Amino acid sequence: MKSLTSGPAMKSDLSDFVYPASLAVAKGECDRGIFVDGVGYSSALIANKINGIYAAVCQDPFCAKLARQHTDSNVFCLGAKIIGDMMAGEIVKTWLNTDPFM
């Protein structure tokens, strides 16, 4: 596991973290990536510009399951401003534990 973070108090440009982490996934250095930003879509847009990345934004466990089952998403983007901590945990757990194309 690699963690690239700016911390809660620091402002940063998302691309400074999302792009290199997505490259690591695309190159096989990491199996999957999880990004948390305001609503998830900015990270997904940056990540999906890289060949071999299939980033999904999911706001509930059902969508997370489908993102893995139907598209084998290898990057997951979550919006901290719109998803509570408990729900975020369930969504991430579902995404991590769902086998692709099953």
mmCIF file of N, CA and C in Angstrom:
data_model
loop_
_atom_site.group_PDB
_atom_site.id
_atom_site.type_symbol
_atom_site.label_atom_id
_atom_site.label_comp_id
_atom_site.label_asym_id
_atom_site.label_seq_id
_atom_site.Cartn_x
_atom_site.Cartn_y
_atom_site.Cartn_z
ATOM 1 N N MET A 1 0.841 -1.154 0.000
ATOM 2 C CA MET A 1 0.000 0.000 0.000
ATOM 3 C C MET A 1 0.898 1.232 0.000
ATOM 4 N N LYS A 2 0.532 2.187 -0.838
ATOM 5 C CA LYS A 2 1.205 3.481 -0.875
ATOM 6 C C LYS A 2 0.185 4.534 -0.474
ATOM 7 N N SER A 3 0.609 5.510 0.285
ATOM 8 C CA SER A 3 -0.277 6.601 0.663
ATOM 9 C C SER A 3 0.339 7.908 0.189
ATOM 10 N N LEU A 4 -0.411 8.616 -0.633
ATOM 11 C CA LEU A 4 -0.003 9.944 -1.087
ATOM 12 C C LEU A 4 -1.071 10.903 -0.603
ATOM 13 N N THR A 5 -0.731 11.731 0.354
ATOM 14 C CA THR A 5 -1.739 12.615 0.924
ATOM 15 C C THR A 5 -1.157 13.981 1.220
ATOM 16 N N SER A 6 -2.031 14.962 1.204
ATOM 17 C CA SER A 6 -1.620 16.311 1.582
ATOM 18 C C SER A 6 -2.012 16.603 3.018
ATOM 19 N N GLY A 7 -2.748 15.696 3.653
ATOM 20 C CA GLY A 7 -3.214 15.912 5.014
ATOM 21 C C GLY A 7 -4.448 16.780 5.022
ATOM 22 N N PRO A 8 -5.180 16.766 6.121
ATOM 23 C CA PRO A 8 -6.450 17.489 6.175
ATOM 24 C C PRO A 8 -6.320 19.008 6.156
ATOM 25 N N ALA A 9 -5.198 19.543 6.612
ATOM 26 C CA ALA A 9 -5.083 20.993 6.728
ATOM 27 C C ALA A 9 -4.400 21.651 5.533
ATOM 28 N N MET A 10 -3.801 20.854 4.660
ATOM 29 C CA MET A 10 -3.052 21.428 3.551
ATOM 30 C C MET A 10 -3.883 21.489 2.283
ATOM 31 N N LYS A 11 -3.759 22.577 1.571
ATOM 32 C CA LYS A 11 -4.384 22.696 0.250
ATOM 33 C C LYS A 11 -3.377 22.206 -0.779
ATOM 34 N N SER A 12 -3.890 21.534 -1.801
ATOM 35 C CA SER A 12 -2.998 21.037 -2.840
ATOM 36 C C SER A 12 -3.781 20.878 -4.129
ATOM 37 N N ASP A 13 -3.057 20.700 -5.198
ATOM 38 C CA ASP A 13 -3.656 20.421 -6.490
ATOM 39 C C ASP A 13 -3.852 18.914 -6.578
ATOM 40 N N LEU A 14 -5.082 18.485 -6.825
ATOM 41 C CA LEU A 14 -5.383 17.054 -6.885
ATOM 42 C C LEU A 14 -4.478 16.306 -7.847
ATOM 43 N N SER A 15 -4.168 16.919 -8.966
ATOM 44 C CA SER A 15 -3.361 16.221 -9.970
ATOM 45 C C SER A 15 -1.971 15.863 -9.447
ATOM 46 N N ASP A 16 -1.474 16.591 -8.437
ATOM 47 C CA ASP A 16 -0.171 16.268 -7.853
ATOM 48 C C ASP A 16 -0.175 14.899 -7.180
ATOM 49 N N PHE A 17 -1.346 14.420 -6.781
ATOM 50 C CA PHE A 17 -1.458 13.137 -6.097
ATOM 51 C C PHE A 17 -2.147 12.084 -6.954
ATOM 52 N N VAL A 18 -3.221 12.472 -7.613
ATOM 53 C CA VAL A 18 -4.012 11.512 -8.392
ATOM 54 C C VAL A 18 -3.228 10.990 -9.589
ATOM 55 N N TYR A 19 -2.545 11.865 -10.297
ATOM 56 C CA TYR A 19 -1.827 11.440 -11.501
ATOM 57 C C TYR A 19 -0.731 10.417 -11.193
ATOM 58 N N PRO A 20 0.203 10.701 -10.260
ATOM 59 C CA PRO A 20 1.250 9.702 -9.999
ATOM 60 C C PRO A 20 0.704 8.406 -9.398
ATOM 61 N N ALA A 21 -0.307 8.498 -8.571
ATOM 62 C CA ALA A 21 -0.891 7.282 -7.995
ATOM 63 C C ALA A 21 -1.587 6.459 -9.075
ATOM 64 N N SER A 22 -2.269 7.124 -9.989
ATOM 65 C CA SER A 22 -2.923 6.419 -11.095
ATOM 66 C C SER A 22 -1.896 5.773 -12.019
ATOM 67 N N LEU A 23 -0.794 6.459 -12.254
ATOM 68 C CA LEU A 23 0.287 5.871 -13.050
ATOM 69 C C LEU A 23 0.816 4.601 -12.392
ATOM 70 N N ALA A 24 0.930 4.616 -11.072
ATOM 71 C CA ALA A 24 1.406 3.433 -10.348
ATOM 72 C C ALA A 24 0.453 2.261 -10.551
ATOM 73 N N VAL A 25 -0.846 2.533 -10.567
ATOM 74 C CA VAL A 25 -1.829 1.476 -10.820
ATOM 75 C C VAL A 25 -1.703 0.995 -12.265
ATOM 76 N N ALA A 26 -1.625 1.923 -13.196
ATOM 77 C CA ALA A 26 -1.541 1.568 -14.617
ATOM 78 C C ALA A 26 -0.284 0.754 -14.931
ATOM 79 N N LYS A 27 0.820 1.040 -14.240
ATOM 80 C CA LYS A 27 2.080 0.326 -14.467
ATOM 81 C C LYS A 27 2.154 -0.997 -13.708
ATOM 82 N N GLY A 28 1.157 -1.268 -12.872
ATOM 83 C CA GLY A 28 1.158 -2.506 -12.104
ATOM 84 C C GLY A 28 1.926 -2.432 -10.799
ATOM 85 N N GLU A 29 2.363 -1.238 -10.411
ATOM 86 C CA GLU A 29 3.067 -1.072 -9.141
ATOM 87 C C GLU A 29 2.107 -1.190 -7.962
ATOM 88 N N CYS A 30 0.843 -0.908 -8.205
ATOM 89 C CA CYS A 30 -0.227 -1.055 -7.218
ATOM 90 C C CYS A 30 -1.390 -1.757 -7.909
ATOM 91 N N ASP A 31 -2.119 -2.562 -7.171
ATOM 92 C CA ASP A 31 -3.263 -3.261 -7.764
ATOM 93 C C ASP A 31 -4.419 -2.316 -8.054
ATOM 94 N N ARG A 32 -4.721 -1.456 -7.084
ATOM 95 C CA ARG A 32 -5.854 -0.542 -7.221
ATOM 96 C C ARG A 32 -5.556 0.756 -6.495
ATOM 97 N N GLY A 33 -6.359 1.780 -6.789
ATOM 98 C CA GLY A 33 -6.196 3.067 -6.131
ATOM 99 C C GLY A 33 -7.514 3.567 -5.579
ATOM 100 N N ILE A 34 -7.444 4.267 -4.460
ATOM 101 C CA ILE A 34 -8.621 4.889 -3.853
ATOM 102 C C ILE A 34 -8.286 6.353 -3.618
ATOM 103 N N PHE A 35 -9.133 7.228 -4.140
ATOM 104 C CA PHE A 35 -8.939 8.663 -3.983
ATOM 105 C C PHE A 35 -10.142 9.269 -3.282
ATOM 106 N N VAL A 36 -9.880 10.184 -2.372
ATOM 107 C CA VAL A 36 -10.941 10.902 -1.675
ATOM 108 C C VAL A 36 -10.718 12.383 -1.927
ATOM 109 N N ASP A 37 -11.727 13.020 -2.511
ATOM 110 C CA ASP A 37 -11.695 14.472 -2.668
ATOM 111 C C ASP A 37 -13.059 15.011 -2.250
ATOM 112 N N GLY A 38 -13.401 16.192 -2.676
ATOM 113 C CA GLY A 38 -14.668 16.792 -2.259
ATOM 114 C C GLY A 38 -15.882 15.973 -2.641
ATOM 115 N N VAL A 39 -16.043 15.680 -3.931
ATOM 116 C CA VAL A 39 -17.195 14.893 -4.384
ATOM 117 C C VAL A 39 -16.796 13.683 -5.223
ATOM 118 N N GLY A 40 -15.524 13.499 -5.508
ATOM 119 C CA GLY A 40 -15.038 12.320 -6.213
ATOM 120 C C GLY A 40 -14.814 12.493 -7.702
ATOM 121 N N TYR A 41 -15.552 13.373 -8.320
ATOM 122 C CA TYR A 41 -15.500 13.477 -9.778
ATOM 123 C C TYR A 41 -14.202 14.084 -10.300
ATOM 124 N N SER A 42 -13.623 15.019 -9.585
ATOM 125 C CA SER A 42 -12.366 15.625 -10.052
ATOM 126 C C SER A 42 -11.256 14.587 -10.122
ATOM 127 N N SER A 43 -11.152 13.769 -9.089
ATOM 128 C CA SER A 43 -10.135 12.711 -9.096
ATOM 129 C C SER A 43 -10.378 11.725 -10.227
ATOM 130 N N ALA A 44 -11.632 11.367 -10.453
ATOM 131 C CA ALA A 44 -11.966 10.414 -11.518
ATOM 132 C C ALA A 44 -11.605 10.976 -12.888
ATOM 133 N N LEU A 45 -11.865 12.248 -13.110
ATOM 134 C CA LEU A 45 -11.536 12.860 -14.400
ATOM 135 C C LEU A 45 -10.034 12.843 -14.652
ATOM 136 N N ILE A 46 -9.252 13.128 -13.623
ATOM 137 C CA ILE A 46 -7.792 13.111 -13.762
ATOM 138 C C ILE A 46 -7.312 11.682 -14.006
ATOM 139 N N ALA A 47 -7.780 10.753 -13.196
ATOM 140 C CA ALA A 47 -7.323 9.357 -13.292
ATOM 141 C C ALA A 47 -7.673 8.739 -14.639
ATOM 142 N N ASN A 48 -8.873 9.004 -15.127
ATOM 143 C CA ASN A 48 -9.329 8.379 -16.371
ATOM 144 C C ASN A 48 -8.611 8.883 -17.617
ATOM 145 N N LYS A 49 -7.753 9.863 -17.489
ATOM 146 C CA LYS A 49 -6.956 10.329 -18.629
ATOM 147 C C LYS A 49 -5.775 9.394 -18.909
ATOM 148 N N ILE A 50 -5.509 8.476 -17.995
ATOM 149 C CA ILE A 50 -4.373 7.572 -18.129
ATOM 150 C C ILE A 50 -4.842 6.243 -18.714
ATOM 151 N N ASN A 51 -4.164 5.788 -19.770
ATOM 152 C CA ASN A 51 -4.501 4.496 -20.375
ATOM 153 C C ASN A 51 -4.401 3.386 -19.340
ATOM 154 N N GLY A 52 -5.402 2.532 -19.315
ATOM 155 C CA GLY A 52 -5.409 1.405 -18.390
ATOM 156 C C GLY A 52 -6.079 1.687 -17.070
ATOM 157 N N ILE A 53 -6.530 2.917 -16.873
ATOM 158 C CA ILE A 53 -7.235 3.261 -15.637
ATOM 159 C C ILE A 53 -8.725 3.305 -15.917
ATOM 160 N N TYR A 54 -9.466 2.679 -15.029
ATOM 161 C CA TYR A 54 -10.928 2.657 -15.099
ATOM 162 C C TYR A 54 -11.441 3.136 -13.751
ATOM 163 N N ALA A 55 -11.557 4.455 -13.615
ATOM 164 C CA ALA A 55 -11.954 5.061 -12.347
ATOM 165 C C ALA A 55 -13.465 5.179 -12.263
ATOM 166 N N ALA A 56 -13.994 4.851 -11.102
ATOM 167 C CA ALA A 56 -15.429 4.937 -10.856
ATOM 168 C C ALA A 56 -15.684 5.813 -9.640
ATOM 169 N N VAL A 57 -16.747 6.600 -9.712
ATOM 170 C CA VAL A 57 -17.225 7.369 -8.570
ATOM 171 C C VAL A 57 -18.476 6.656 -8.078
ATOM 172 N N CYS A 58 -18.464 6.238 -6.838
ATOM 173 C CA CYS A 58 -19.605 5.497 -6.288
ATOM 174 C C CYS A 58 -20.060 6.151 -4.994
ATOM 175 N N GLN A 59 -21.386 6.236 -4.839
ATOM 176 C CA GLN A 59 -21.946 6.876 -3.663
ATOM 177 C C GLN A 59 -22.768 5.926 -2.808
ATOM 178 N N ASP A 60 -22.731 4.637 -3.158
ATOM 179 C CA ASP A 60 -23.383 3.624 -2.330
ATOM 180 C C ASP A 60 -22.746 2.268 -2.635
ATOM 181 N N PRO A 61 -22.914 1.292 -1.737
ATOM 182 C CA PRO A 61 -22.291 -0.019 -1.942
ATOM 183 C C PRO A 61 -22.748 -0.725 -3.222
ATOM 184 N N PHE A 62 -23.993 -0.562 -3.614
ATOM 185 C CA PHE A 62 -24.493 -1.217 -4.819
ATOM 186 C C PHE A 62 -23.724 -0.744 -6.051
ATOM 187 N N CYS A 63 -23.524 0.556 -6.177
ATOM 188 C CA CYS A 63 -22.764 1.098 -7.315
ATOM 189 C C CYS A 63 -21.306 0.644 -7.268
ATOM 190 N N ALA A 64 -20.736 0.545 -6.070
ATOM 191 C CA ALA A 64 -19.358 0.077 -5.936
ATOM 192 C C ALA A 64 -19.237 -1.366 -6.415
ATOM 193 N N LYS A 65 -20.211 -2.181 -6.065
ATOM 194 C CA LYS A 65 -20.208 -3.581 -6.499
ATOM 195 C C LYS A 65 -20.308 -3.672 -8.018
ATOM 196 N N LEU A 66 -21.206 -2.895 -8.603
ATOM 197 C CA LEU A 66 -21.367 -2.907 -10.059
ATOM 198 C C LEU A 66 -20.124 -2.383 -10.773
ATOM 199 N N ALA A 67 -19.471 -1.384 -10.184
ATOM 200 C CA ALA A 67 -18.259 -0.829 -10.801
ATOM 201 C C ALA A 67 -17.171 -1.889 -10.927
ATOM 202 N N ARG A 68 -17.084 -2.767 -9.956
ATOM 203 C CA ARG A 68 -16.102 -3.863 -10.030
ATOM 204 C C ARG A 68 -16.601 -4.985 -10.935
ATOM 205 N N GLN A 69 -17.853 -5.380 -10.766
ATOM 206 C CA GLN A 69 -18.389 -6.523 -11.513
ATOM 207 C C GLN A 69 -18.497 -6.259 -13.009
ATOM 208 N N HIS A 70 -18.910 -5.082 -13.377
ATOM 209 C CA HIS A 70 -19.212 -4.800 -14.782
ATOM 210 C C HIS A 70 -18.062 -4.157 -15.541
ATOM 211 N N THR A 71 -17.215 -3.393 -14.852
ATOM 212 C CA THR A 71 -16.153 -2.679 -15.566
ATOM 213 C C THR A 71 -14.757 -2.980 -15.041
ATOM 214 N N ASP A 72 -14.656 -3.793 -13.986
ATOM 215 C CA ASP A 72 -13.361 -4.092 -13.368
ATOM 216 C C ASP A 72 -12.621 -2.794 -13.041
ATOM 217 N N SER A 73 -13.328 -1.833 -12.444
ATOM 218 C CA SER A 73 -12.687 -0.562 -12.107
ATOM 219 C C SER A 73 -11.477 -0.827 -11.217
ATOM 220 N N ASN A 74 -10.388 -0.140 -11.527
ATOM 221 C CA ASN A 74 -9.170 -0.318 -10.746
ATOM 222 C C ASN A 74 -8.825 0.918 -9.920
ATOM 223 N N VAL A 75 -9.648 1.929 -10.037
ATOM 224 C CA VAL A 75 -9.518 3.136 -9.227
ATOM 225 C C VAL A 75 -10.905 3.520 -8.741
ATOM 226 N N PHE A 76 -10.981 3.856 -7.475
ATOM 227 C CA PHE A 76 -12.246 4.226 -6.847
ATOM 228 C C PHE A 76 -12.117 5.642 -6.304
ATOM 229 N N CYS A 77 -13.093 6.485 -6.589
ATOM 230 C CA CYS A 77 -13.073 7.877 -6.145
ATOM 231 C C CYS A 77 -14.296 8.141 -5.279
ATOM 232 N N LEU A 78 -14.061 8.766 -4.153
ATOM 233 C CA LEU A 78 -15.100 8.980 -3.155
ATOM 234 C C LEU A 78 -15.157 10.452 -2.777
ATOM 235 N N GLY A 79 -16.352 10.963 -2.588
ATOM 236 C CA GLY A 79 -16.540 12.356 -2.204
ATOM 237 C C GLY A 79 -16.754 12.525 -0.715
ATOM 238 N N ALA A 80 -15.780 13.111 -0.036
ATOM 239 C CA ALA A 80 -15.853 13.284 1.414
ATOM 240 C C ALA A 80 -16.921 14.289 1.836
ATOM 241 N N LYS A 81 -17.282 15.204 0.946
ATOM 242 C CA LYS A 81 -18.296 16.205 1.291
ATOM 243 C C LYS A 81 -19.711 15.660 1.187
ATOM 244 N N ILE A 82 -19.880 14.512 0.513
ATOM 245 C CA ILE A 82 -21.239 14.009 0.303
ATOM 246 C C ILE A 82 -21.481 12.619 0.894
ATOM 247 N N ILE A 83 -20.429 11.960 1.379
ATOM 248 C CA ILE A 83 -20.562 10.623 1.953
ATOM 249 C C ILE A 83 -20.055 10.662 3.391
ATOM 250 N N GLY A 84 -20.857 10.157 4.317
ATOM 251 C CA GLY A 84 -20.445 10.078 5.716
ATOM 252 C C GLY A 84 -19.415 8.982 5.934
ATOM 253 N N ASP A 85 -18.746 9.033 7.079
ATOM 254 C CA ASP A 85 -17.672 8.089 7.379
ATOM 255 C C ASP A 85 -18.125 6.633 7.367
ATOM 256 N N MET A 86 -19.244 6.339 8.003
ATOM 257 C CA MET A 86 -19.704 4.950 8.077
ATOM 258 C C MET A 86 -20.076 4.419 6.696
ATOM 259 N N MET A 87 -20.787 5.224 5.923
ATOM 260 C CA MET A 87 -21.169 4.809 4.577
ATOM 261 C C MET A 87 -19.929 4.665 3.700
ATOM 262 N N ALA A 88 -18.974 5.577 3.835
ATOM 263 C CA ALA A 88 -17.737 5.494 3.053
ATOM 264 C C ALA A 88 -17.022 4.180 3.326
ATOM 265 N N GLY A 89 -16.977 3.778 4.578
ATOM 266 C CA GLY A 89 -16.345 2.510 4.933
ATOM 267 C C GLY A 89 -17.023 1.325 4.272
ATOM 268 N N GLU A 90 -18.344 1.331 4.248
ATOM 269 C CA GLU A 90 -19.095 0.241 3.612
ATOM 270 C C GLU A 90 -18.875 0.219 2.099
ATOM 271 N N ILE A 91 -18.851 1.393 1.505
ATOM 272 C CA ILE A 91 -18.648 1.485 0.054
ATOM 273 C C ILE A 91 -17.264 0.956 -0.318
ATOM 274 N N VAL A 92 -16.243 1.406 0.389
ATOM 275 C CA VAL A 92 -14.875 0.974 0.097
ATOM 276 C C VAL A 92 -14.723 -0.528 0.335
ATOM 277 N N LYS A 93 -15.278 -1.023 1.437
ATOM 278 C CA LYS A 93 -15.201 -2.457 1.731
ATOM 279 C C LYS A 93 -15.856 -3.274 0.615
ATOM 280 N N THR A 94 -17.010 -2.826 0.150
ATOM 281 C CA THR A 94 -17.700 -3.522 -0.942
ATOM 282 C C THR A 94 -16.849 -3.520 -2.202
ATOM 283 N N TRP A 95 -16.303 -2.360 -2.553
ATOM 284 C CA TRP A 95 -15.487 -2.248 -3.766
ATOM 285 C C TRP A 95 -14.250 -3.145 -3.685
ATOM 286 N N LEU A 96 -13.580 -3.148 -2.538
ATOM 287 C CA LEU A 96 -12.371 -3.954 -2.384
ATOM 288 C C LEU A 96 -12.651 -5.454 -2.401
ATOM 289 N N ASN A 97 -13.815 -5.857 -1.913
ATOM 290 C CA ASN A 97 -14.126 -7.284 -1.774
ATOM 291 C C ASN A 97 -14.931 -7.871 -2.925
ATOM 292 N N THR A 98 -15.223 -7.083 -3.941
ATOM 293 C CA THR A 98 -15.990 -7.579 -5.087
ATOM 294 C C THR A 98 -15.042 -8.008 -6.196
ATOM 295 N N ASP A 99 -15.222 -9.233 -6.658
ATOM 296 C CA ASP A 99 -14.415 -9.745 -7.765
ATOM 297 C C ASP A 99 -14.943 -9.191 -9.086
ATOM 298 N N PRO A 100 -14.039 -8.868 -10.005
ATOM 299 C CA PRO A 100 -14.490 -8.351 -11.300
ATOM 300 C C PRO A 100 -15.177 -9.425 -12.139
ATOM 301 N N PHE A 101 -16.132 -8.982 -12.915
ATOM 302 C CA PHE A 101 -16.834 -9.814 -13.893
ATOM 303 C C PHE A 101 -17.490 -11.046 -13.286
ATOM 304 N N MET A 102 -17.959 -10.935 -12.049
ATOM 305 C CA MET A 102 -18.660 -12.060 -11.408
ATOM 306 C C MET A 102 -20.144 -11.777 -11.332
#
